[in-house]
Amino acid sequence: IRIMKNNIKKILREKDITQNELAQMTGLDKSTISRYVNFNRIPRGENILKIMKALNVSIDELFKEEK
């Protein structure tokens, strides 16, 4: 969970996208995005796909562990 949360934060910084913008891009509520990024909540499969599509990243990029 922590890996995905940290990767989403990193990708948002790299692409200069706010959590509010990601919420708009995915059609998800701002509070839902906040819970994924800040509070170790795991998105459902359909929401993972929405996030991947909005950020233009692969599943590997969301779940890869930094070494």
Tab-separated table of C-alpha atoms in Angstrom:
chain	number	residue	atom	x	y	z
A	1	ILE	CA	0.000	0.000	0.000
A	2	ARG	CA	2.751	2.405	1.002
A	3	ILE	CA	4.602	1.726	-2.245
A	4	MET	CA	1.622	2.676	-4.397
A	5	LYS	CA	0.864	5.733	-2.251
A	6	ASN	CA	4.458	6.967	-2.562
A	7	ASN	CA	4.544	6.275	-6.300
A	8	ILE	CA	1.329	8.236	-6.892
A	9	LYS	CA	2.790	11.169	-4.927
A	10	LYS	CA	6.012	10.978	-6.950
A	11	ILE	CA	4.195	10.804	-10.292
A	12	LEU	CA	1.958	13.742	-9.359
A	13	ARG	CA	5.059	15.818	-8.481
A	14	GLU	CA	6.883	14.790	-11.664
A	15	LYS	CA	3.895	15.639	-13.867
A	16	ASP	CA	3.007	18.766	-11.857
A	17	ILE	CA	-0.530	17.520	-11.215
A	18	THR	CA	-2.432	18.269	-8.019
A	19	GLN	CA	-4.673	15.824	-6.221
A	20	ASN	CA	-7.633	18.010	-7.199
A	21	GLU	CA	-6.605	17.825	-10.853
A	22	LEU	CA	-6.220	14.050	-10.618
A	23	ALA	CA	-9.706	13.849	-9.128
A	24	GLN	CA	-11.090	15.813	-12.088
A	25	MET	CA	-9.137	13.698	-14.583
A	26	THR	CA	-10.423	10.435	-13.093
A	27	GLY	CA	-13.939	11.491	-12.165
A	28	LEU	CA	-13.237	10.453	-8.582
A	29	ASP	CA	-14.010	12.581	-5.549
A	30	LYS	CA	-11.180	14.742	-4.192
A	31	SER	CA	-11.495	13.067	-0.798
A	32	THR	CA	-11.112	9.641	-2.418
A	33	ILE	CA	-7.850	10.672	-4.104
A	34	SER	CA	-6.664	12.161	-0.820
A	35	ARG	CA	-7.309	8.879	0.995
A	36	TYR	CA	-5.309	6.974	-1.627
A	37	VAL	CA	-2.385	9.397	-1.426
A	38	ASN	CA	-2.333	10.205	2.286
A	39	PHE	CA	-4.016	7.491	4.296
A	40	ASN	CA	-2.918	4.110	2.951
A	41	ARG	CA	-6.252	3.250	1.359
A	42	ILE	CA	-6.116	0.851	-1.582
A	43	PRO	CA	-8.109	1.838	-4.668
A	44	ARG	CA	-10.477	-0.716	-6.206
A	45	GLY	CA	-9.359	-2.200	-9.495
A	46	GLU	CA	-11.552	0.112	-11.561
A	47	ASN	CA	-10.144	3.153	-9.764
A	48	ILE	CA	-6.568	1.959	-10.239
A	49	LEU	CA	-7.313	1.816	-13.973
A	50	LYS	CA	-8.717	5.365	-13.907
A	51	ILE	CA	-5.601	6.631	-12.127
A	52	MET	CA	-3.300	4.772	-14.519
A	53	LYS	CA	-5.113	6.207	-17.533
A	54	ALA	CA	-5.195	9.761	-16.148
A	55	LEU	CA	-1.486	9.700	-15.285
A	56	ASN	CA	-0.537	7.710	-18.389
A	57	VAL	CA	1.404	5.131	-16.359
A	58	SER	CA	1.563	1.343	-16.211
A	59	ILE	CA	0.602	-0.875	-13.317
A	60	ASP	CA	4.306	-1.527	-12.806
A	61	GLU	CA	4.958	2.180	-12.344
A	62	LEU	CA	2.304	2.377	-9.635
A	63	PHE	CA	3.509	-0.654	-7.707
A	64	LYS	CA	7.272	-0.783	-8.308
A	65	GLU	CA	9.407	-0.555	-5.228
A	66	GLU	CA	12.224	1.984	-5.154
A	67	LYS	CA	15.597	0.482	-4.330
